[in-house]
mmCIF file of C-alpha atoms in Angstrom:
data_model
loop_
_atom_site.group_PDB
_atom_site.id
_atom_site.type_symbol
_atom_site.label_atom_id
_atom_site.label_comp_id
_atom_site.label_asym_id
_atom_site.label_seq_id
_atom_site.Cartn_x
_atom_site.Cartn_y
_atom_site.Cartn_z
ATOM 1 C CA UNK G 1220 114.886 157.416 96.380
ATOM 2 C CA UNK G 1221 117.742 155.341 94.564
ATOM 3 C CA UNK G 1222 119.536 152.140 95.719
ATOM 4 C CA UNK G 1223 121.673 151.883 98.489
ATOM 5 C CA UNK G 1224 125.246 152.795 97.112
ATOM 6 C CA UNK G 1225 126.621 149.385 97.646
ATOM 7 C CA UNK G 1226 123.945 148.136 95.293
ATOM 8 C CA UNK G 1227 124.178 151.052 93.132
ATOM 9 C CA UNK G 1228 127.938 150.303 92.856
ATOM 10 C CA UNK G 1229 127.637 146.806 91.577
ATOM 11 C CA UNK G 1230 124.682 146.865 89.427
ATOM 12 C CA UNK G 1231 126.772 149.801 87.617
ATOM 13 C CA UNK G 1232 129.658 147.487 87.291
ATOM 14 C CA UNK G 1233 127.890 144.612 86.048
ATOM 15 C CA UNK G 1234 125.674 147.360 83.799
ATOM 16 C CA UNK G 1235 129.300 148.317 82.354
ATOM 17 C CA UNK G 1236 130.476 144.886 81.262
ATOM 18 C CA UNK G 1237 126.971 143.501 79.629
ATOM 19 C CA UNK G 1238 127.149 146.509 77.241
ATOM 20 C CA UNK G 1239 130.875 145.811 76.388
ATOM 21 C CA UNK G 1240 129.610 141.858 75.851
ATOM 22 C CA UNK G 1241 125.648 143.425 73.980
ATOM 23 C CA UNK G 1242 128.358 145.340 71.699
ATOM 24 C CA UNK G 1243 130.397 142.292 70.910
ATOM 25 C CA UNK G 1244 127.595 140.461 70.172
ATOM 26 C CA UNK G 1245 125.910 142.433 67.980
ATOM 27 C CA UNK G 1246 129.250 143.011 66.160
ATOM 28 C CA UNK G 1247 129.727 139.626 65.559
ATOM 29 C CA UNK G 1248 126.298 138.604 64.527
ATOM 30 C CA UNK G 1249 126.125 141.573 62.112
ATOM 31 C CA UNK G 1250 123.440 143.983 63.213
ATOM 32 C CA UNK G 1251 122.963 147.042 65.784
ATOM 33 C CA UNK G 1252 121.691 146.079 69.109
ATOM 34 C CA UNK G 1253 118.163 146.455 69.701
ATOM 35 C CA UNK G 1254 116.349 148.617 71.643
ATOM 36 C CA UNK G 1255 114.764 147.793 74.996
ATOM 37 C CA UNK G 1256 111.794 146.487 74.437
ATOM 38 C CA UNK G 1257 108.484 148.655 76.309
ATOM 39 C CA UNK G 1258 106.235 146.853 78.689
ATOM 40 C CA UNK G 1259 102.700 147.181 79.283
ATOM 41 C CA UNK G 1260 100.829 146.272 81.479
ATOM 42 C CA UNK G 1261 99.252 143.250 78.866
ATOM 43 C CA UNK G 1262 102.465 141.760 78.505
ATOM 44 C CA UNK G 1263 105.512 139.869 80.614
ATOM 45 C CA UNK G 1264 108.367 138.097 80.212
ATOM 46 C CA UNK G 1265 108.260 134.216 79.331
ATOM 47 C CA UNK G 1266 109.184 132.460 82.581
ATOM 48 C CA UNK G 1267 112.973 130.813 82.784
ATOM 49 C CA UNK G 1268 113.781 127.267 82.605
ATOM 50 C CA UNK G 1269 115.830 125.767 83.915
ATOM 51 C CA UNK G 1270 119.174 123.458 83.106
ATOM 52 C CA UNK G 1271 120.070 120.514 84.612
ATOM 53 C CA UNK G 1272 123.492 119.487 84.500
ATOM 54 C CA UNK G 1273 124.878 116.277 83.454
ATOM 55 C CA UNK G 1274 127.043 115.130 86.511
ATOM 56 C CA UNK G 1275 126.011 114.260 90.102
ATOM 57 C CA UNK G 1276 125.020 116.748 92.691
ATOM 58 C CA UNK G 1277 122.535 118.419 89.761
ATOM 59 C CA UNK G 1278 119.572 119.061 91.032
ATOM 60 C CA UNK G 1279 116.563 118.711 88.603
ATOM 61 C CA UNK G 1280 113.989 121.889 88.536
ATOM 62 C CA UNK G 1281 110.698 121.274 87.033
ATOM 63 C CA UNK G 1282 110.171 123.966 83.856
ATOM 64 C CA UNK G 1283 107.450 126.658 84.376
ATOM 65 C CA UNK G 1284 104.624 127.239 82.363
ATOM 66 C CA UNK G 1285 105.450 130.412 79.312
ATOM 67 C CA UNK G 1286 103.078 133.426 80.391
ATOM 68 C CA UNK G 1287 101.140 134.435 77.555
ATOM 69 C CA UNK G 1288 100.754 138.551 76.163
ATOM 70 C CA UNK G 1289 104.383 139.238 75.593
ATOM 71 C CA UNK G 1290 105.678 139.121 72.077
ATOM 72 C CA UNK G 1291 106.538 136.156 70.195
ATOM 73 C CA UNK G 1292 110.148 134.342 70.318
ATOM 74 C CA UNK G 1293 110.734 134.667 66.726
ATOM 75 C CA UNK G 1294 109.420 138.591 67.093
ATOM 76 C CA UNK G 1295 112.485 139.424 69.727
ATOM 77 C CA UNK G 1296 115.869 140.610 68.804
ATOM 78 C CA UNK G 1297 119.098 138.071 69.352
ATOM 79 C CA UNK G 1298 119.991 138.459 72.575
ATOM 80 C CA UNK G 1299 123.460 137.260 73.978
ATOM 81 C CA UNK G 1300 123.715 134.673 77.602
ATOM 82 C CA UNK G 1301 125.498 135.911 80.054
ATOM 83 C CA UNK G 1302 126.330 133.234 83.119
ATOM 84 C CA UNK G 1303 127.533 134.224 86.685
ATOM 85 C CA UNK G 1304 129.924 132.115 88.559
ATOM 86 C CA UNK G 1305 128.316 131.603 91.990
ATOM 87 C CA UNK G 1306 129.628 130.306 94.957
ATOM 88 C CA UNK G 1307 127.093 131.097 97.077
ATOM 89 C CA UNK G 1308 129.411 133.465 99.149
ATOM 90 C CA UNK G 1309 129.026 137.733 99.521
ATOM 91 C CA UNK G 1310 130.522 138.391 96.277
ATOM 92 C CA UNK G 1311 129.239 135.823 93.625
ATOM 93 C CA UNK G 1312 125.780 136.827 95.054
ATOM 94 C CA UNK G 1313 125.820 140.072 95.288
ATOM 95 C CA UNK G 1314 127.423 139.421 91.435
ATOM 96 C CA UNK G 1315 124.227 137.706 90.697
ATOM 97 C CA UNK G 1316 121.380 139.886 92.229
ATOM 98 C CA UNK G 1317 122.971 142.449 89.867
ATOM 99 C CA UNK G 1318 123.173 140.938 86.723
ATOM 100 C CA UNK G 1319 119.434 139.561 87.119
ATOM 101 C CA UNK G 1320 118.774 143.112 87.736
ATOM 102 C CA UNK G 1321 120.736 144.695 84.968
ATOM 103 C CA UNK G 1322 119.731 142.280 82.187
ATOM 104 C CA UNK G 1323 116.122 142.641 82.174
ATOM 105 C CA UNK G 1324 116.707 146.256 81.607
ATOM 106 C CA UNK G 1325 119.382 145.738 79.083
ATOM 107 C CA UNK G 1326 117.596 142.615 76.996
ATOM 108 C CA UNK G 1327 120.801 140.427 77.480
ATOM 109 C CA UNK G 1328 119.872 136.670 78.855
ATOM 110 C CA UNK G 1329 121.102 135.730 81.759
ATOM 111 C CA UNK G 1330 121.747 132.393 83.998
ATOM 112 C CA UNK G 1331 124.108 130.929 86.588
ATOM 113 C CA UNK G 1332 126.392 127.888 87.319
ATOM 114 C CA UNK G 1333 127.368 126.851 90.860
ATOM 115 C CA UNK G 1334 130.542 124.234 91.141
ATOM 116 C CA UNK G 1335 130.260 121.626 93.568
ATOM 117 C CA UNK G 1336 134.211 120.848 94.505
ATOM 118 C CA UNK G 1337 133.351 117.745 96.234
ATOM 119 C CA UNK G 1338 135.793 119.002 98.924
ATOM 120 C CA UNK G 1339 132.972 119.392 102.089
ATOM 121 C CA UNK G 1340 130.171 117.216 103.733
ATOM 122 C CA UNK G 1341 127.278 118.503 102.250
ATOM 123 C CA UNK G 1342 128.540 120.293 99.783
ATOM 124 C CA UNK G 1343 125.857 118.994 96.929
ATOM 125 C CA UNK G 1344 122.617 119.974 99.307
ATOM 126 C CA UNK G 1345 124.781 123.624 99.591
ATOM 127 C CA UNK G 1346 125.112 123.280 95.394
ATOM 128 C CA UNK G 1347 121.601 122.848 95.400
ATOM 129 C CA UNK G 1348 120.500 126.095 97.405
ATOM 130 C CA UNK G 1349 122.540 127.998 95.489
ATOM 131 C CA UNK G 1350 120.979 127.011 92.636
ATOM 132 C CA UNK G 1351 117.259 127.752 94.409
ATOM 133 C CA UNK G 1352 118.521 131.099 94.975
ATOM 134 C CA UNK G 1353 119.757 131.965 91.688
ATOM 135 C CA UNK G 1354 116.120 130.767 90.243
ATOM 136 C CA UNK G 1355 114.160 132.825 92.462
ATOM 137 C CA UNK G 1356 116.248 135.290 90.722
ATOM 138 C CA UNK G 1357 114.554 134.699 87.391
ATOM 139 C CA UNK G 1358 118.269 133.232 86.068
ATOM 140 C CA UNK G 1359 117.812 131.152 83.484
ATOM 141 C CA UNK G 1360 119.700 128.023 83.083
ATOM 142 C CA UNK G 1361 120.990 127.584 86.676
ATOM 143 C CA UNK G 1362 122.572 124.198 87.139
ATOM 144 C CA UNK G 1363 125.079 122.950 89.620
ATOM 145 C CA UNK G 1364 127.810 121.043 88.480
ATOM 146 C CA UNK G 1365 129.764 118.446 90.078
ATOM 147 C CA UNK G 1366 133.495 118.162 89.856
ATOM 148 C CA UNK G 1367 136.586 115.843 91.117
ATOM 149 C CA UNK G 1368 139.719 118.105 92.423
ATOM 150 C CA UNK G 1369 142.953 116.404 91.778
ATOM 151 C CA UNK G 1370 146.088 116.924 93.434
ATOM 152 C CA UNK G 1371 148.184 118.486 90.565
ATOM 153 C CA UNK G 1372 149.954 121.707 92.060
ATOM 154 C CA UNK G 1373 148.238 121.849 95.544
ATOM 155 C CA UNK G 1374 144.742 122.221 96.673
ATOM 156 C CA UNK G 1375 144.339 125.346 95.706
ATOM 157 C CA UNK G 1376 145.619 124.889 92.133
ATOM 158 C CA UNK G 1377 143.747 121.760 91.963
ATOM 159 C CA UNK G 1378 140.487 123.199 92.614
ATOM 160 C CA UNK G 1379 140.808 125.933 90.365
ATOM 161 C CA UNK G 1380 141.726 124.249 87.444
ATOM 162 C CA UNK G 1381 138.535 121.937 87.974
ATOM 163 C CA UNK G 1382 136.078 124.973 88.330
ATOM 164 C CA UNK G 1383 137.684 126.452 85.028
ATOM 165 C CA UNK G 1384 136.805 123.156 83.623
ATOM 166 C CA UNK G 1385 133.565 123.270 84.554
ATOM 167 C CA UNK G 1386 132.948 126.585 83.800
ATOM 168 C CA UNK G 1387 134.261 126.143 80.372
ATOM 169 C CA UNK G 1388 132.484 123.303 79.469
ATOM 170 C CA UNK G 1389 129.441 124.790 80.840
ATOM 171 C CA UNK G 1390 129.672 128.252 78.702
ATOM 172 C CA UNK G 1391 129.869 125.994 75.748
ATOM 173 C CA UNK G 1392 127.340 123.451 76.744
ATOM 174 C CA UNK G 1393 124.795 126.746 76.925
ATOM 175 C CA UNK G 1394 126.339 128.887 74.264
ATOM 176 C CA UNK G 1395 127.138 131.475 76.752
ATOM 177 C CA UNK G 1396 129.139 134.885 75.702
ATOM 178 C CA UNK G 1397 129.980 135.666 78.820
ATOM 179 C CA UNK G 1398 131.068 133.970 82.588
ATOM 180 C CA UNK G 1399 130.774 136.923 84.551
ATOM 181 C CA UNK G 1400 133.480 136.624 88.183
ATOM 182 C CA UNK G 1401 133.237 137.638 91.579
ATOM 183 C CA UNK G 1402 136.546 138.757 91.870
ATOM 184 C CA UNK G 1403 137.362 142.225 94.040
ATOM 185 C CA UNK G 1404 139.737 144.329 94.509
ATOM 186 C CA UNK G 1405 140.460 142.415 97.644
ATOM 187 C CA UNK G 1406 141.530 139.077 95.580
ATOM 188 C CA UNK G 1407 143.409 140.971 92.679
ATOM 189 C CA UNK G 1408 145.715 142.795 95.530
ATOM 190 C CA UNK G 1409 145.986 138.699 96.962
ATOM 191 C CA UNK G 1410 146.905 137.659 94.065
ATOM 192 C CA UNK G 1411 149.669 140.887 93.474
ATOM 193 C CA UNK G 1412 151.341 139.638 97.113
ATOM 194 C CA UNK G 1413 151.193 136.144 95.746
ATOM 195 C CA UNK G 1414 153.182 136.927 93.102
ATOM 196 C CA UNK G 1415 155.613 138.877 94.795
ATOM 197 C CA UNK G 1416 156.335 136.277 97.268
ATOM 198 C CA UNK G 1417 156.977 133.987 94.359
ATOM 199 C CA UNK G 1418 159.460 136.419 92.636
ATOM 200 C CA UNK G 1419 157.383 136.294 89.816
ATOM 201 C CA UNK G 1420 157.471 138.748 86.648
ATOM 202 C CA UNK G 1421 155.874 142.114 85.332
ATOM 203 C CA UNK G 1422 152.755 139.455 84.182
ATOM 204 C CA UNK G 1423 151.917 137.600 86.980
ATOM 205 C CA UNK G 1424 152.102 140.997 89.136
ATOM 206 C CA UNK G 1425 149.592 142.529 86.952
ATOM 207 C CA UNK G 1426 146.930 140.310 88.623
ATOM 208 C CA UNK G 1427 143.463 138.849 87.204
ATOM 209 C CA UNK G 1428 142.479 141.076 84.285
ATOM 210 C CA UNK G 1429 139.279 142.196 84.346
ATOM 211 C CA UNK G 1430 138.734 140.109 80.280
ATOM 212 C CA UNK G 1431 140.003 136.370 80.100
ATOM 213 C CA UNK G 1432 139.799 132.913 78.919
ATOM 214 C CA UNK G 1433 138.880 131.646 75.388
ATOM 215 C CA UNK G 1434 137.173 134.895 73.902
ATOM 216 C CA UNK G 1435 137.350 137.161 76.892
ATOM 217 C CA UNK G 1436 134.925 134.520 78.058
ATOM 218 C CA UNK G 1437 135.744 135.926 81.744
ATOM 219 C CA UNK G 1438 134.653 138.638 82.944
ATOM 220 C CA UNK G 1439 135.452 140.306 86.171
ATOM 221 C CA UNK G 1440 132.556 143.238 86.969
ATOM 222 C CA UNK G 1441 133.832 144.054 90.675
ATOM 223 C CA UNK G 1442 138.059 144.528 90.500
ATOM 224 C CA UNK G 1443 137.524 148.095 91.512
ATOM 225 C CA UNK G 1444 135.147 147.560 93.992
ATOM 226 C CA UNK G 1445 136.680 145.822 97.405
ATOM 227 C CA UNK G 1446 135.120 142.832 99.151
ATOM 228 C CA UNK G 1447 132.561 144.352 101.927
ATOM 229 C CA UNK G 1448 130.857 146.889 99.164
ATOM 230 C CA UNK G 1449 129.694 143.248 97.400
ATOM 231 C CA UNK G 1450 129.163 142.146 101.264
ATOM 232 C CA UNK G 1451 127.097 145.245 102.000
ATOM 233 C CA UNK G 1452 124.983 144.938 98.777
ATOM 234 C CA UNK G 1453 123.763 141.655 99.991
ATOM 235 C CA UNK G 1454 122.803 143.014 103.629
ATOM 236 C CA UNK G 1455 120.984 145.286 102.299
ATOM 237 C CA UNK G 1456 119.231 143.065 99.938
ATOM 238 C CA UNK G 1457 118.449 140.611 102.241
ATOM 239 C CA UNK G 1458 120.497 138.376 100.089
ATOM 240 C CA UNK G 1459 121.813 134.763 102.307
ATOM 241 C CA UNK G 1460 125.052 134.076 101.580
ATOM 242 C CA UNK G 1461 127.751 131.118 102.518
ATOM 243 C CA UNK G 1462 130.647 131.913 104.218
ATOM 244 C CA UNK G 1463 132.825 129.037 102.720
ATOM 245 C CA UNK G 1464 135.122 127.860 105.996
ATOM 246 C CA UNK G 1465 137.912 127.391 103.399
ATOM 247 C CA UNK G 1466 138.707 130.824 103.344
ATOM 248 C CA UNK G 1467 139.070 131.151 106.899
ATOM 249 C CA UNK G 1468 141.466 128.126 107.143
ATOM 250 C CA UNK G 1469 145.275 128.812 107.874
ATOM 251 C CA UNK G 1470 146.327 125.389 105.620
ATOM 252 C CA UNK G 1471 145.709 127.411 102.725
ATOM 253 C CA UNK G 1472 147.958 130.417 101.694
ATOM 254 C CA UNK G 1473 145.414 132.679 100.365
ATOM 255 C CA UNK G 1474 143.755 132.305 103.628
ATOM 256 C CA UNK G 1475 146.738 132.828 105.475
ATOM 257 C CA UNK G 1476 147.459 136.103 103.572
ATOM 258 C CA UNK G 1477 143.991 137.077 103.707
ATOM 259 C CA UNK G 1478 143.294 136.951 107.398
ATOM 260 C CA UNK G 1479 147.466 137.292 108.615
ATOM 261 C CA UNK G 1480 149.360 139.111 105.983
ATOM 262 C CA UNK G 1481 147.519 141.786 104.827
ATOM 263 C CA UNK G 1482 146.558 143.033 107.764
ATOM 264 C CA UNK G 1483 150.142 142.799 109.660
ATOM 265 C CA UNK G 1484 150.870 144.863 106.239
ATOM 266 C CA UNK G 1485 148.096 147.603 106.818
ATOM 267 C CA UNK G 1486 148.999 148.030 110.326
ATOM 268 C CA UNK G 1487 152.746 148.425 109.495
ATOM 269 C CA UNK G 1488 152.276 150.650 106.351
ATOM 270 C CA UNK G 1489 148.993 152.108 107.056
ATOM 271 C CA UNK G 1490 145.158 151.717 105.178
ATOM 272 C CA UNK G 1491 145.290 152.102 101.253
ATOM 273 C CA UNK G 1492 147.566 149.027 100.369
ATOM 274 C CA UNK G 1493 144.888 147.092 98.830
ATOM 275 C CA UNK G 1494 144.137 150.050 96.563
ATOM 276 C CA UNK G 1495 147.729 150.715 95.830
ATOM 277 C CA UNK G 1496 148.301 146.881 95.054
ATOM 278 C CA UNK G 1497 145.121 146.717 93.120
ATOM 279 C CA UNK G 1498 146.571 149.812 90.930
ATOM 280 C CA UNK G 1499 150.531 148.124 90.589
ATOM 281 C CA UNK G 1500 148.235 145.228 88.930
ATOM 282 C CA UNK G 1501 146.406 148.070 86.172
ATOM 283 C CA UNK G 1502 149.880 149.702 86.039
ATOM 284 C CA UNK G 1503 152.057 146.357 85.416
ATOM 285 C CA UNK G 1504 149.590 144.839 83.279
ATOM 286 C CA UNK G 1505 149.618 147.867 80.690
ATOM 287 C CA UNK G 1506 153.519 147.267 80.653
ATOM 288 C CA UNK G 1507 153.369 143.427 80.216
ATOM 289 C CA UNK G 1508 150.969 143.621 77.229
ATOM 290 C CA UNK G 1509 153.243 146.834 75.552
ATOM 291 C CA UNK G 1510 156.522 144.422 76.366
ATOM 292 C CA UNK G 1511 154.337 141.426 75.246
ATOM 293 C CA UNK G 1512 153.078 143.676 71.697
ATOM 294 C CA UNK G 1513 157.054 144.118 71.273
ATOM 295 C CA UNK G 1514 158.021 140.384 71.554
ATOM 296 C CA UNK G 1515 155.577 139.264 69.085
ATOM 297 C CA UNK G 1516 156.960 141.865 66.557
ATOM 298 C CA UNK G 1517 160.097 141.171 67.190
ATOM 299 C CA UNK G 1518 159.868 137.301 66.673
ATOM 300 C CA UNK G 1519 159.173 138.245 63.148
ATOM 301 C CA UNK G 1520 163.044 139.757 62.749
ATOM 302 C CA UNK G 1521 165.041 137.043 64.616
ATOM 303 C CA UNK G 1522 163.957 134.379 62.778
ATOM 304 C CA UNK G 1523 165.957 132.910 59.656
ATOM 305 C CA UNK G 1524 164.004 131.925 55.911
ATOM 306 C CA UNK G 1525 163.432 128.330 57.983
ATOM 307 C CA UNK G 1526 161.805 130.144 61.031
ATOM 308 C CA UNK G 1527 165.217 128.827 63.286
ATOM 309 C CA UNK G 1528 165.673 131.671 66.346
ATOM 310 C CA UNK G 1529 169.276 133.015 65.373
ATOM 311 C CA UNK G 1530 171.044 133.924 68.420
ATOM 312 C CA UNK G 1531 172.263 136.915 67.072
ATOM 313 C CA UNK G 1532 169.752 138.682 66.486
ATOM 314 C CA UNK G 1533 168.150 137.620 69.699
ATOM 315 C CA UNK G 1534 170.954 138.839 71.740
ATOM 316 C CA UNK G 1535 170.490 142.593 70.728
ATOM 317 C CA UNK G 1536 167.192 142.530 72.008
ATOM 318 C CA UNK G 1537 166.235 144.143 75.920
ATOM 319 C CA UNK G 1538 166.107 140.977 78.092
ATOM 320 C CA UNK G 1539 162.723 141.471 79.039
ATOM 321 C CA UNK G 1540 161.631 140.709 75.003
ATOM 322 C CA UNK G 1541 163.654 138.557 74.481
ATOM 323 C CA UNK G 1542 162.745 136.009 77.480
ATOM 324 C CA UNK G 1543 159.236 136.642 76.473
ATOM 325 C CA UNK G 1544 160.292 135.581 72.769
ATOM 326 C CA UNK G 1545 161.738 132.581 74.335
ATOM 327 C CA UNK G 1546 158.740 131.598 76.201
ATOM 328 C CA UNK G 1547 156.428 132.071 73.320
ATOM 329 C CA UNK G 1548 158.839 129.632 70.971
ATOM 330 C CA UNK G 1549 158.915 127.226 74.223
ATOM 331 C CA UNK G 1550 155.395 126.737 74.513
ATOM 332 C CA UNK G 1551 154.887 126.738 70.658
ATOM 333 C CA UNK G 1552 157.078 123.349 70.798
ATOM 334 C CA UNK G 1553 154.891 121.664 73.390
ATOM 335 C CA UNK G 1554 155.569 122.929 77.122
ATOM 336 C CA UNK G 1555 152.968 123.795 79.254
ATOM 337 C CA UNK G 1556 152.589 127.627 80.045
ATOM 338 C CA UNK G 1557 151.586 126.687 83.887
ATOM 339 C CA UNK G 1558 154.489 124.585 83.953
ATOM 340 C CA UNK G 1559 157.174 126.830 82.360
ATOM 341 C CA UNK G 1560 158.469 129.378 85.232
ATOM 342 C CA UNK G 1561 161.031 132.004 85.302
ATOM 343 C CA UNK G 1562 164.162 129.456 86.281
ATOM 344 C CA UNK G 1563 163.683 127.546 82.891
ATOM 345 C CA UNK G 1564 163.389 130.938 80.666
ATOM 346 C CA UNK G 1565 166.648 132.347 82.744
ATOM 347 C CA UNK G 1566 168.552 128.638 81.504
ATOM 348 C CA UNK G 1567 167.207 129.247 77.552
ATOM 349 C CA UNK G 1568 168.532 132.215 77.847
ATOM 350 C CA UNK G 1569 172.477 131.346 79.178
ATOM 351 C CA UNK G 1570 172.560 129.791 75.621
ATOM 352 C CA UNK G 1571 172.139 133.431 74.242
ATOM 353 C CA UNK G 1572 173.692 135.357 76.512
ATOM 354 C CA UNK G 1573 176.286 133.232 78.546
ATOM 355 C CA UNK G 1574 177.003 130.634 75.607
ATOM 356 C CA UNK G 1575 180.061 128.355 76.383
ATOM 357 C CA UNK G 1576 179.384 124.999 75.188
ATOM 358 C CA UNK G 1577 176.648 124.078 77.533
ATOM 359 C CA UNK G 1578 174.058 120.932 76.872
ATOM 360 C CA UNK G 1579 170.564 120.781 75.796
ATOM 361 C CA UNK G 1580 168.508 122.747 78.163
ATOM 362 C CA UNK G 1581 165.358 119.762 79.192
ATOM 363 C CA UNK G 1582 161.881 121.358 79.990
ATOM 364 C CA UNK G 1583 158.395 120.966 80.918
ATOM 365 C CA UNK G 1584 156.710 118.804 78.276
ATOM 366 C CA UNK G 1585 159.246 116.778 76.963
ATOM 367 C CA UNK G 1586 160.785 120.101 75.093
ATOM 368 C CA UNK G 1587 164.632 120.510 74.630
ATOM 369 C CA UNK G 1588 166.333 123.655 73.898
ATOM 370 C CA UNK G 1589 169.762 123.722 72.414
ATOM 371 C CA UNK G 1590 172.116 126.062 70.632
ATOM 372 C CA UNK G 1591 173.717 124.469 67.471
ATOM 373 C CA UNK G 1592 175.027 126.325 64.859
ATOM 374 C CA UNK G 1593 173.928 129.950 65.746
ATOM 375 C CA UNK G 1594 170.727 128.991 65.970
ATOM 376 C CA UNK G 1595 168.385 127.995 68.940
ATOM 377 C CA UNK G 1596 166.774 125.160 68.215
ATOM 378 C CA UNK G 1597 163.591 124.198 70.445
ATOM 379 C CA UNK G 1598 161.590 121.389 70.647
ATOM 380 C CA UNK G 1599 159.957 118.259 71.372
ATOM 381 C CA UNK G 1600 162.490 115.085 72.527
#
């Protein structure tokens, strides 16, 4: 008798991305990926040990003795790490259980990083469970890393840009290929609504993609598979998990959407709108990369033997290239890309399309935009 299908479900996710990462990493070291290696009944695995971070709330794990009868270190192919975000909540572990499961079978290494946001009591002694949980997983490193959340862009904002922080410095601290995500289908339709609210463009509806960061560092196993299959996996596992009190809390807006808004929208437009949100993300994100292929082509033609923009040229092209060869000269000359929204592209572009005289155009990062002699001339003040 097989798995439960929730757990079937996600271990064939997670299965799915670590060969997509094996066959990366064999490409770029230069050789085929190995086969599995056969166990007997004379042989295990070398026991994991395990990291301890260098900030505060790290709990220290004493190593475990190496078993002996398995082959030799320098006998075993290269093998790629793979780390898993983990939150301790129904969908990091559930994101977990499966990749310990998966990478044993698959020979990939495999270990886990929990964030501690600072942002609850007892939010280090929580840090440090997780990381008990992930070792009696067999991951190996687990550490727990400590952060300070600013106030930059909200709470939200704030905390996110601090766990990407730590994440990144983590996945280069252990040499990691991969961070693997917890993110469903439930938080890429969240994050569709969010950026409809916002009026935001073709990119920002197309969601989380399921490859990001430096390197398609980022992975996201589970955007096809919605919140209580990751949920059920863990019941059925006997798998504790943390419901973080956060995400029931009305001060914050994904909360608020979570819990108020898509449900008021379900009731009014019936069930399948996470599903049909979660496909306008696949949908608009194939059109943002084509439109996005486009602008970076066309750069090449609308640019004069100095590299100046000519406005010209620029003017013949379909808005939507155009403002995204704007944006991509913006943030060449120094501004932000999370600062630079739609309002300061639409102003760049009155000096192409709705030229009469107007002044510099000021944006994030000290960068100026101005038309002067037919050309646009961007940059730093």
């Amino acid at each position: 008798m097989g798995p439960h299908p929730a757990v079937a479900a996600i271990r064939l996710a997670v299965r799915r991305v670590l060969h997509d990462v094996l066959t990366e990493f064999h490409r770029h070291n230069g050789h085929a990926p190995a086969p599995e290696p056969r166990r007997t009944t004379a042989s295990a695995p070398a026991a994991p040990r395990y990291a301890e971070a260098g900030t505060a709330g790290s709990p220290a794990l004493p190593n475990r003795p190496a078993l002996s009868g398995g082959p030799a270190l320098s006998d075993r192919p290269a093998a790629p790490l793979v780390l898993v975000a983990c939150s301790g909540g129904a969908d990091s572990m559930a994101l977990a259980s499966a990749l310990a499961f998966e990478a044993r079978k698959l020979g990939v290494r495999a270990g886990g990083i929990t964030v501690d946001h600072n942002l609850q009591p007892g939010s280090g002694l929580r840090a440090a469970e997780v990381v008990t949980r992930l070792a009696a997983m067999d991951l190996d490193p687990v550490e727990a890393v400590a952060v300070h959340v600013g106030r930059e862009g909200g709470p939200e904002a704030a905390a996110r840009d601090a766990r990407y922080a730590a994440l990144d410095a983590a996945a280069e601290r252990h040499g990691a290929a991969a961070v693997l995500l917890g993110h469903t289908r439930d938080d890429q339709a969240e994050t569709v609504l969010l950026g409809l609210a916002r009026g935001s463009g073709i990119r920002s509806l197309s969601g989380m993609a399921a490859a990001s960061g430096p390197a398609g560092r980022y992975r996201r196993p589970f955007l096809q598979l919605d919140r209580q299959t990751a949920r059920k996996a863990c019941l059925v596992q006997s798998i504790p998990v943390w419901d973080d009190p956060h995400n029931i809390d009305p001060a914050y807006t994904r909360s608020r959407l979570r819990h108020e808004g898509l449900p008021a929208l379900e009731k009014a437009l019936g069930k399948g709108v996470v599903e049909a949100l979660a496909r306008t993300a696949q949908l608009s994100r194939d059109d943002a990369d084509a439109l996005d292929t486009w602008a970076a082509e066309a750069e090449r033609s609308v640019r004069d033997e100095t590299g100046q923009l000519e406005c010209a040229k620029l003017y013949v092209l379909p808005p939507a290239v155009r403002r995204r060869v704007l944006r991509r000269a913006v943030i060449e000359a120094g501004a932000p890309a999370g600062s630079l929204f739609a309002r300061h592209l639409e102003e760049v572009d009155r000096l192409i399309t709705g030229w009469r005289g107007q002044r510099a155009i000021n944006l994030p990062g000290r960068v100026e935009a101005r038309r002067q002699g037919g050309r646009l001339v961007i940059r730093q003040s």
